[in-house]
JSON list of C-alpha atoms and ligand atoms in Angstrom, two decimals:
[
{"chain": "W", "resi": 204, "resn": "UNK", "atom": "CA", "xyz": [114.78, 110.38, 95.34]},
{"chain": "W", "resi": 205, "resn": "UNK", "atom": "CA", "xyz": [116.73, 108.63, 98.10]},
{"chain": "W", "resi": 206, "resn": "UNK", "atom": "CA", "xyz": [115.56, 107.43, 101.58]},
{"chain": "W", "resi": 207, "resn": "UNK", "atom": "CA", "xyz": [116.69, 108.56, 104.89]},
{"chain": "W", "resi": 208, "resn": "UNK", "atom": "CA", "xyz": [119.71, 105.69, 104.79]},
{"chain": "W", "resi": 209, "resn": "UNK", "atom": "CA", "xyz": [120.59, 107.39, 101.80]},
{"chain": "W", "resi": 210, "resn": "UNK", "atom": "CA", "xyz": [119.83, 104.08, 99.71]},
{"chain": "W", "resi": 211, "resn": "UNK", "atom": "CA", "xyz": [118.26, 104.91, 96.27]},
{"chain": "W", "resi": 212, "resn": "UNK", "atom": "CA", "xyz": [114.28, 105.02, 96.61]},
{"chain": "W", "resi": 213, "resn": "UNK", "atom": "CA", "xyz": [112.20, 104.87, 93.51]},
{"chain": "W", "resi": 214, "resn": "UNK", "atom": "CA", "xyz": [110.12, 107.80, 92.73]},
{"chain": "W", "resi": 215, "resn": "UNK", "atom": "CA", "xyz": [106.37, 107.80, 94.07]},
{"chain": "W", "resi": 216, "resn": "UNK", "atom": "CA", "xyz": [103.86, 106.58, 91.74]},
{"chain": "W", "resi": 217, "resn": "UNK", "atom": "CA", "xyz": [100.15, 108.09, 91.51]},
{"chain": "W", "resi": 218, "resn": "UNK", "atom": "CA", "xyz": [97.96, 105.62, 93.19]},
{"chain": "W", "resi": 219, "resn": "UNK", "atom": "CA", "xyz": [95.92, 105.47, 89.90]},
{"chain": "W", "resi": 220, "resn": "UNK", "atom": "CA", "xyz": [98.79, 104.03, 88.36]},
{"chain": "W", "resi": 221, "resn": "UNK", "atom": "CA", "xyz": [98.54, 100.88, 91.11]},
{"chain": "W", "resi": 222, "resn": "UNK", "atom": "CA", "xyz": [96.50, 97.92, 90.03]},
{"chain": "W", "resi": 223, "resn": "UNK", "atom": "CA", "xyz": [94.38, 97.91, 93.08]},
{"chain": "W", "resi": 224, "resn": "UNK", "atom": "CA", "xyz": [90.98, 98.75, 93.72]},
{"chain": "W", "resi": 225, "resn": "UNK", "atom": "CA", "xyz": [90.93, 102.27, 95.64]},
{"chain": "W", "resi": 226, "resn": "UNK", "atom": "CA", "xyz": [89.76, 102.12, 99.42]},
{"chain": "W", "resi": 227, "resn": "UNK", "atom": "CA", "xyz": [90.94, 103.87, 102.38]},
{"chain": "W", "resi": 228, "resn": "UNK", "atom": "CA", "xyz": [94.63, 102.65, 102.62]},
{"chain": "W", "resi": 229, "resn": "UNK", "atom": "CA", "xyz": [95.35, 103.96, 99.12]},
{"chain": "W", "resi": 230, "resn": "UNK", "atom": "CA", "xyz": [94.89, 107.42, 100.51]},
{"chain": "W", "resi": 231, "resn": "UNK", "atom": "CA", "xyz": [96.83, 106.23, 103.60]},
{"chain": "W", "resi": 232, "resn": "UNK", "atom": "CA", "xyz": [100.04, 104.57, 102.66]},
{"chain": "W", "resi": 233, "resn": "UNK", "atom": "CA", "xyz": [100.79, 106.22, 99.43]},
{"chain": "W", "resi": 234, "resn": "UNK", "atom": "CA", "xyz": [101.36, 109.27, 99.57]},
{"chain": "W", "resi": 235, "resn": "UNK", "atom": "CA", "xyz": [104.07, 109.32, 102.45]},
{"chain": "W", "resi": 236, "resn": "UNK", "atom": "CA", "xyz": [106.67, 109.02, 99.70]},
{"chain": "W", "resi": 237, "resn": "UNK", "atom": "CA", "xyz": [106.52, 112.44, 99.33]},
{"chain": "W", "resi": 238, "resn": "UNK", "atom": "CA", "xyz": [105.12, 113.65, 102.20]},
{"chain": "W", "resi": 239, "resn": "UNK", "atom": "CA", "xyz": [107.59, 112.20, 104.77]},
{"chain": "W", "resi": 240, "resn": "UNK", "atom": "CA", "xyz": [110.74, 111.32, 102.34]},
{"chain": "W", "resi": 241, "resn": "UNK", "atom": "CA", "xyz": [111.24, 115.04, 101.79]},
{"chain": "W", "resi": 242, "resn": "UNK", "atom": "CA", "xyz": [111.57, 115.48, 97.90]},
{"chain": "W", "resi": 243, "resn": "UNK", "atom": "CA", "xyz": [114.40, 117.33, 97.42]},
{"chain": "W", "resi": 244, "resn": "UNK", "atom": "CA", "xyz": [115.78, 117.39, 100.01]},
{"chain": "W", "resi": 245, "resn": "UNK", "atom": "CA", "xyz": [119.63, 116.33, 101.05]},
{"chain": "W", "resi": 246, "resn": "UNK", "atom": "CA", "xyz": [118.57, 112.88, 103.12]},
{"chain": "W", "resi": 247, "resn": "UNK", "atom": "CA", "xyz": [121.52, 113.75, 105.69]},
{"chain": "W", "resi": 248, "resn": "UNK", "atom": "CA", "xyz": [120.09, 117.21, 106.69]},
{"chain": "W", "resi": 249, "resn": "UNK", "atom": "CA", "xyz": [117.76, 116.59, 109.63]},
{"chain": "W", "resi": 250, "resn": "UNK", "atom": "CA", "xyz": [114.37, 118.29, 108.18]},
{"chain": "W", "resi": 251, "resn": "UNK", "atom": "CA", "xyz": [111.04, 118.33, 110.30]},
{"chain": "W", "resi": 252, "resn": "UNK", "atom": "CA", "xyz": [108.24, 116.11, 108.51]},
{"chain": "W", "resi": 253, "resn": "UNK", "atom": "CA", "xyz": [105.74, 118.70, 110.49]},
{"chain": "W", "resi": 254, "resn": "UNK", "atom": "CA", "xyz": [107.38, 121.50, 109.42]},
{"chain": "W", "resi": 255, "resn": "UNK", "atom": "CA", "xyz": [106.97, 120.60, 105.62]},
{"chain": "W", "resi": 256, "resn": "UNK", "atom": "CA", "xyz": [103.98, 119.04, 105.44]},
{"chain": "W", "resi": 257, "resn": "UNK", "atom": "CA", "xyz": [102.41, 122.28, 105.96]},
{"chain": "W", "resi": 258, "resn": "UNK", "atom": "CA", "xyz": [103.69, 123.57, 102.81]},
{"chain": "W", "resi": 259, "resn": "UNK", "atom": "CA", "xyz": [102.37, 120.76, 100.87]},
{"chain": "W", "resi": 260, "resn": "UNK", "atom": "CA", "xyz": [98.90, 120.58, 98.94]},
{"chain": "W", "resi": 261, "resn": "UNK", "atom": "CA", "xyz": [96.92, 118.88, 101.59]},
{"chain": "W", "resi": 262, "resn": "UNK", "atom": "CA", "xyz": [96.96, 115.57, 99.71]},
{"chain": "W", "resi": 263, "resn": "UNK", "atom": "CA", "xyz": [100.21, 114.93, 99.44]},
{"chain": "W", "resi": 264, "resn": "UNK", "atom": "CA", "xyz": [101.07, 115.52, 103.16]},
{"chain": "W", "resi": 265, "resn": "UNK", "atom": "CA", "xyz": [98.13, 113.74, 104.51]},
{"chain": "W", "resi": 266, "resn": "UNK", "atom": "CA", "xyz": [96.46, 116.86, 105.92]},
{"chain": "W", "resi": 267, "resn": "UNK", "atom": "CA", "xyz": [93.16, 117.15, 107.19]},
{"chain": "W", "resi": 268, "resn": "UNK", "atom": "CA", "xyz": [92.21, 120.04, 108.42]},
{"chain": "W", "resi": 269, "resn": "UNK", "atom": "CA", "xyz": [94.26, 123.73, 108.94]},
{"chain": "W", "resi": 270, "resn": "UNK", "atom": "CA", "xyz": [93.57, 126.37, 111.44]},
{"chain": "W", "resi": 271, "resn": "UNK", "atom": "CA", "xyz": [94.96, 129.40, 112.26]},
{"chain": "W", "resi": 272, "resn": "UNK", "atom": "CA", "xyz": [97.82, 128.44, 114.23]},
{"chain": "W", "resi": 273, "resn": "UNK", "atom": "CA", "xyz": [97.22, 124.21, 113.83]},
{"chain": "W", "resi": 274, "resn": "UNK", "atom": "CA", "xyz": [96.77, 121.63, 111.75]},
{"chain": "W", "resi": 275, "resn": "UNK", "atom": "CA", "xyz": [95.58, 118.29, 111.65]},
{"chain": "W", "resi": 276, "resn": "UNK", "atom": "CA", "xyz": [97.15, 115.22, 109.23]},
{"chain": "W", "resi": 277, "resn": "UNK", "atom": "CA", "xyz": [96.83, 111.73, 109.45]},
{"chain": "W", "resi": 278, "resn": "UNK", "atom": "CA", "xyz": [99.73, 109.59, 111.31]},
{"chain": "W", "resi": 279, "resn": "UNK", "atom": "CA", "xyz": [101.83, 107.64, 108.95]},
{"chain": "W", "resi": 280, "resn": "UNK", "atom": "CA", "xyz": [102.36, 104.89, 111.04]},
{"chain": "W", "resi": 281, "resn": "UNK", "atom": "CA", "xyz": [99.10, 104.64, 112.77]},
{"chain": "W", "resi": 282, "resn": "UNK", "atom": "CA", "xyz": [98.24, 102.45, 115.64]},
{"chain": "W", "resi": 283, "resn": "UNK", "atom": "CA", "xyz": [94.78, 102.36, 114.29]},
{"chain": "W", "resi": 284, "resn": "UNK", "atom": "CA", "xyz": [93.07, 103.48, 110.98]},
{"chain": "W", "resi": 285, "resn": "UNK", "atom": "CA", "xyz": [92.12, 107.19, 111.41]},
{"chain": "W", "resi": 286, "resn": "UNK", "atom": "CA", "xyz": [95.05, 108.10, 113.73]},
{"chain": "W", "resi": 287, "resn": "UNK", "atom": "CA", "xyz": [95.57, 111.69, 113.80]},
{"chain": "W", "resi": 288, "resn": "UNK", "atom": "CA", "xyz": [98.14, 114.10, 114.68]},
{"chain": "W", "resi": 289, "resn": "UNK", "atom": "CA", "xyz": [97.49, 117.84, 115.94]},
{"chain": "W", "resi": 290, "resn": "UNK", "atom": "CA", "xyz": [100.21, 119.87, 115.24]},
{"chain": "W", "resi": 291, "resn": "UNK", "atom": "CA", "xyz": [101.62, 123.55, 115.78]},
{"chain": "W", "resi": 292, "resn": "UNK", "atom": "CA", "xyz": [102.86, 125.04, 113.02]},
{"chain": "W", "resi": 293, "resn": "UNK", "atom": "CA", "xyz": [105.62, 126.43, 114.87]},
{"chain": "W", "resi": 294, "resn": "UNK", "atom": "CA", "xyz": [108.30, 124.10, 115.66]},
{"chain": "W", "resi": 295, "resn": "UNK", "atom": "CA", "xyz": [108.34, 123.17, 118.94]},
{"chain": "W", "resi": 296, "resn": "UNK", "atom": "CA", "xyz": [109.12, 120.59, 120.79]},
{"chain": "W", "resi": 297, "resn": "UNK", "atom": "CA", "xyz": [107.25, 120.34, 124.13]},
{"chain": "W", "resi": 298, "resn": "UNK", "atom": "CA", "xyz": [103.40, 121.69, 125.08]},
{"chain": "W", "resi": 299, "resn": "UNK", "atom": "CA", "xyz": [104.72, 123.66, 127.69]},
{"chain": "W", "resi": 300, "resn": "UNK", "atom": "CA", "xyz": [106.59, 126.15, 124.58]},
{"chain": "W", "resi": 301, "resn": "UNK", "atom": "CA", "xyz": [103.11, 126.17, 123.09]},
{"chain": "W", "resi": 302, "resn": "UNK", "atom": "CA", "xyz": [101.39, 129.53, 123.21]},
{"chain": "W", "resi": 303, "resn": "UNK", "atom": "CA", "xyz": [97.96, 129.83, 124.24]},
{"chain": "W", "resi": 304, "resn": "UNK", "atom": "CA", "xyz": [96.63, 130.32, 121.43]},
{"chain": "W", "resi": 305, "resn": "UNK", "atom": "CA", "xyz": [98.17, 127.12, 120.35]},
{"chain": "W", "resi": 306, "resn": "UNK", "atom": "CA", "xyz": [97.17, 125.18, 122.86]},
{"chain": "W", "resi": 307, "resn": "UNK", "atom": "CA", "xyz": [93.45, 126.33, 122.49]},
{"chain": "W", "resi": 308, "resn": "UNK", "atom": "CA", "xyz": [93.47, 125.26, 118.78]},
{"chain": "W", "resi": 309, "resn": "UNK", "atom": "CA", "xyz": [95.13, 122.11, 119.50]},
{"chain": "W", "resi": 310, "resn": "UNK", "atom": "CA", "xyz": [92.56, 121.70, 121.68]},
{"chain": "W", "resi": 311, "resn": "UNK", "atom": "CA", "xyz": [89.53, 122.76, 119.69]},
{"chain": "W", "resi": 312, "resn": "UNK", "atom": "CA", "xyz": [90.92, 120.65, 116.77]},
{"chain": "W", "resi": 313, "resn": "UNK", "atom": "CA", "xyz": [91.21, 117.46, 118.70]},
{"chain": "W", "resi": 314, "resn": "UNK", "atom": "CA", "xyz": [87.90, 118.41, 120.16]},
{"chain": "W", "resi": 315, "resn": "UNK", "atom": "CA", "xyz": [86.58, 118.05, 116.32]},
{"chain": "W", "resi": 316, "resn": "UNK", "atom": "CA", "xyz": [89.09, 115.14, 115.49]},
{"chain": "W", "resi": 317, "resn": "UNK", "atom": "CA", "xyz": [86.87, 112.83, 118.09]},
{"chain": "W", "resi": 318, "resn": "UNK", "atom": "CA", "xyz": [83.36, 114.36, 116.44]},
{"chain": "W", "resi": 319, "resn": "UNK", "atom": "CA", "xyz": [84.53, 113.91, 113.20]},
{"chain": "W", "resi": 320, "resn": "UNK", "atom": "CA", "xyz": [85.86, 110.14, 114.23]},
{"chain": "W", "resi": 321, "resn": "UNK", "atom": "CA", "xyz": [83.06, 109.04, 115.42]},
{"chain": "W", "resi": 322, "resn": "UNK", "atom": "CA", "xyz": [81.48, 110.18, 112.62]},
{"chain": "W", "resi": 323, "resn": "UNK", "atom": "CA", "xyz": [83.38, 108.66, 110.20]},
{"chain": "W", "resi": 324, "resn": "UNK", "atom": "CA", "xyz": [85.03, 105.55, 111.75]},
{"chain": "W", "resi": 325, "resn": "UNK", "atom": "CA", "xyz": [81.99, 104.80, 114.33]},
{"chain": "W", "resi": 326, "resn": "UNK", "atom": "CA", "xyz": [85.33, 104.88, 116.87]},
{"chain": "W", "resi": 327, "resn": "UNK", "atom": "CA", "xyz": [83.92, 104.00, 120.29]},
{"chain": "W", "resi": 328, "resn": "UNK", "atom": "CA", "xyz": [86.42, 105.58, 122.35]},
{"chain": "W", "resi": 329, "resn": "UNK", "atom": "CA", "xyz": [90.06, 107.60, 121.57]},
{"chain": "W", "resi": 330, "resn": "UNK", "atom": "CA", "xyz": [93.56, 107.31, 123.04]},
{"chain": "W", "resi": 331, "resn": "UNK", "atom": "CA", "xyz": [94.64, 111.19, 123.13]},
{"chain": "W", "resi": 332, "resn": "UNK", "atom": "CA", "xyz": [97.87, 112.58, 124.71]},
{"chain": "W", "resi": 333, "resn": "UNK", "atom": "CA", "xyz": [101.02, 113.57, 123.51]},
{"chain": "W", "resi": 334, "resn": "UNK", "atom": "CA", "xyz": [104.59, 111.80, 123.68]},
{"chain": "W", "resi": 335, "resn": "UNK", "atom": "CA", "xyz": [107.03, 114.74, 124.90]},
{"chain": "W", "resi": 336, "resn": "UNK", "atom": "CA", "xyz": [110.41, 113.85, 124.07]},
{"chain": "W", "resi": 337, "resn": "UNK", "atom": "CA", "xyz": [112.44, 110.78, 122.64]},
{"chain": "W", "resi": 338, "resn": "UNK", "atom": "CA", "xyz": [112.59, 108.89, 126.04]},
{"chain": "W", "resi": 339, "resn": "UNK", "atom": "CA", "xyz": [108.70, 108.97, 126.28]},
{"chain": "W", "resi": 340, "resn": "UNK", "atom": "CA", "xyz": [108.20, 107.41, 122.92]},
{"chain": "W", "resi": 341, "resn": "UNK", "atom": "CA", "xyz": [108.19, 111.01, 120.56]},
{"chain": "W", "resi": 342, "resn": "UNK", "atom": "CA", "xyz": [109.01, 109.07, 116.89]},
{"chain": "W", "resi": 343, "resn": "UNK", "atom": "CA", "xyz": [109.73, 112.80, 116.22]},
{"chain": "W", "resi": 344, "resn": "UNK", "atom": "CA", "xyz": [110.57, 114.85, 119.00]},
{"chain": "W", "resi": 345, "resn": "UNK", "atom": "CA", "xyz": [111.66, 118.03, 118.10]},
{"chain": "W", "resi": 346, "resn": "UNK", "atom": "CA", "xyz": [107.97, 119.19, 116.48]},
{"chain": "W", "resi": 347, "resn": "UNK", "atom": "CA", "xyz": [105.18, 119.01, 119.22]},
{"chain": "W", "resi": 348, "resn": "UNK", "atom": "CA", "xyz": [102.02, 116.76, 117.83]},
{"chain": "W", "resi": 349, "resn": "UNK", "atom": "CA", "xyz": [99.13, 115.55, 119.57]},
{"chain": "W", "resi": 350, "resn": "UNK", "atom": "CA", "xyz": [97.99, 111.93, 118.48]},
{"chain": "W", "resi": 351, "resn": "UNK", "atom": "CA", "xyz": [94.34, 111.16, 118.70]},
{"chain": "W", "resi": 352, "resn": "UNK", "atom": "CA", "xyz": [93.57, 107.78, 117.87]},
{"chain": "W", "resi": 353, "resn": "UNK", "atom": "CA", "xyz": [89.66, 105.79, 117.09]},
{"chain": "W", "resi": 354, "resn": "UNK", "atom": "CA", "xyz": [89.55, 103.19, 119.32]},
{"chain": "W", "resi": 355, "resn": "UNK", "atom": "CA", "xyz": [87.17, 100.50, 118.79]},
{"chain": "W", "resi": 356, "resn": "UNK", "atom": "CA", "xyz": [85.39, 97.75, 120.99]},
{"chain": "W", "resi": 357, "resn": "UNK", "atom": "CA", "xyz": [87.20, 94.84, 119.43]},
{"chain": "W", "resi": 358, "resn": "UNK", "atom": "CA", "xyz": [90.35, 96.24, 118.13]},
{"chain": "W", "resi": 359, "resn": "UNK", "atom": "CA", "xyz": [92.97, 93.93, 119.97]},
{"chain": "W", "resi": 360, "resn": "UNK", "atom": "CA", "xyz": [96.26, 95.38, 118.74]},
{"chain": "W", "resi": 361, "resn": "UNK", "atom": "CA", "xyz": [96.84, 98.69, 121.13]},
{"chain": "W", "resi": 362, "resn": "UNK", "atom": "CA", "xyz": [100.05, 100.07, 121.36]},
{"chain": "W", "resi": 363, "resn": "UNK", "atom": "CA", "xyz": [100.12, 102.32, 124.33]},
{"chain": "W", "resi": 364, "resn": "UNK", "atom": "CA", "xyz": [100.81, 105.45, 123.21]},
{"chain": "W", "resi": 365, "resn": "UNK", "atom": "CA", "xyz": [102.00, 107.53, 126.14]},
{"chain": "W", "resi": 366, "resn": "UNK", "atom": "CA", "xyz": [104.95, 104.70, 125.97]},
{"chain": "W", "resi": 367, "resn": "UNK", "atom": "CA", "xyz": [107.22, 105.08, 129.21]},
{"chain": "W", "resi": 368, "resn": "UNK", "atom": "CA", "xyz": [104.36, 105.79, 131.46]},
{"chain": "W", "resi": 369, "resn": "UNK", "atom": "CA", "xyz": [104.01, 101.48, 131.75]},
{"chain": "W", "resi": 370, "resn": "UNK", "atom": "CA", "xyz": [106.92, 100.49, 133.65]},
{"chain": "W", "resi": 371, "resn": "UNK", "atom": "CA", "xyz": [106.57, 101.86, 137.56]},
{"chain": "W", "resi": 372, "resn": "UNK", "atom": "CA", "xyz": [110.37, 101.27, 139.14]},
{"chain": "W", "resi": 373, "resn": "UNK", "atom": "CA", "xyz": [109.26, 103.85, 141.85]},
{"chain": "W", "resi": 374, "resn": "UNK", "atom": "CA", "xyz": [105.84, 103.57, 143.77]},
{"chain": "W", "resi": 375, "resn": "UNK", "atom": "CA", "xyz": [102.77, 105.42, 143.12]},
{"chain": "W", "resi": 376, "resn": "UNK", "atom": "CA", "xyz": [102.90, 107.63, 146.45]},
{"chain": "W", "resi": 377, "resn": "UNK", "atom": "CA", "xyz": [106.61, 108.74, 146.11]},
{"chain": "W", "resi": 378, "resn": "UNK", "atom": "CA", "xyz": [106.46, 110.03, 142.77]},
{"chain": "W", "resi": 379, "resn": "UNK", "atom": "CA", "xyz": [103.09, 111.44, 144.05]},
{"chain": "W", "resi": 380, "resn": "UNK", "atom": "CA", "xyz": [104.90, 113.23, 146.90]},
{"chain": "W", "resi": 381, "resn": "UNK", "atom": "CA", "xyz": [107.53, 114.58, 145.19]},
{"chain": "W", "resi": 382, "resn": "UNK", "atom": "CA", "xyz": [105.69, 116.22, 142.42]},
{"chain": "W", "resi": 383, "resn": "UNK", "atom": "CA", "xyz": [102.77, 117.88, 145.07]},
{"chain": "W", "resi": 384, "resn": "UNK", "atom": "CA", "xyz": [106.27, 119.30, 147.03]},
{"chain": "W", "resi": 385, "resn": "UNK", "atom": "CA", "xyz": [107.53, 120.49, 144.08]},
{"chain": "W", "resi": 386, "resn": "UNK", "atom": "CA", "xyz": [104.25, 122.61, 142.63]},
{"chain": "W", "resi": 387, "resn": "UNK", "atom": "CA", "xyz": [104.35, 126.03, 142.93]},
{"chain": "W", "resi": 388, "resn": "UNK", "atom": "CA", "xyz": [101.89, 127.15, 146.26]},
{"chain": "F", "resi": 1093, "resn": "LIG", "atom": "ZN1", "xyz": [109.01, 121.16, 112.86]}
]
């Protein structure tokens, strides 16, 4: 197998195999060896990680939960522990491509992300939204995902994750103006 840089990358090894008691991190960190390294795959060729994953057996591509026209995995580089992604199976890259349909399952399955969160993780609050394009902090762009991440009462490491939304070069009421001209009456 060989990593993105094209730098020989030793083959993934079951996590049984590890000497390491199993907790949650096993099932976290492992498996993106062959989930996001793209087995078989030329490295150069620019495949979609969201794209694939969906033909993968859900363990192996960190999936949690499929719908019709969504699906749910876990993030590989998570800003918490339980950090999800919603994603369209269809590749593309911004919500407003998204058909409804889309859009209502990415909703409903966020929707049961949270329940199933604060089941789970206890999370006390979430950080949802979506990064659309590069500039605004996408990692991967071209494939629309939806991040919903457990947030906790004294978990001191947030990231923001609608990045580009911190730094305010233009004031509040001009940007305000211009987009209330520019919607549609
Ligand atoms: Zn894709």
């Amino acid at each position: 197998m060989r990593d993105y840089d094209g730098s020989d990358y030793p083959d993934a090894e079951p996590s049984t195999a590890f000497a390491a008691v199993p907790d949650a991190f096993q099932r976290l960190w492992t498996p993106h060896r062959i989930a996001y390294i793209l087995e078989g795959q030329d490295p150069d060729q620019d495949a979609c990680p969201f794209c694939l994953a969906p033909g993968m057996d859900d363990e192996k591509a960190l999936i949690v939960a499929r719908g019709e026209h969504a699906y749910v995995l876990l993030n590989l580089f998570p800003y918490n522990s339980g950090h999800l992604l919603v994603c369209p199976y269809r590749h593309v890259a911004t919500y407003d491509e998204a058909t409804p349909e889309e859009v209502a399952e990415i909703g409903s399955l966020t929707q049961t992300a949270m329940r199933v969160l604060g089941e789970t993780a206890q999370a006390h609050g979430y950080n949802i939204g979506m990064n659309q394009g590069r500039i605004a902090g996408a990692g991967i762009a071209e494939h629309l995902h939806q991040h919903v991440v457990p947030r906790w009462a004294l978990d001191a490491n947030f990231f923001p994750i609608i990045a580009g939304t911190k730094a305010l070069p233009r004031l509040l009421g001009e940007v305000r103006a211009e987009i209330a001209n520019a919607w549609p009456k």
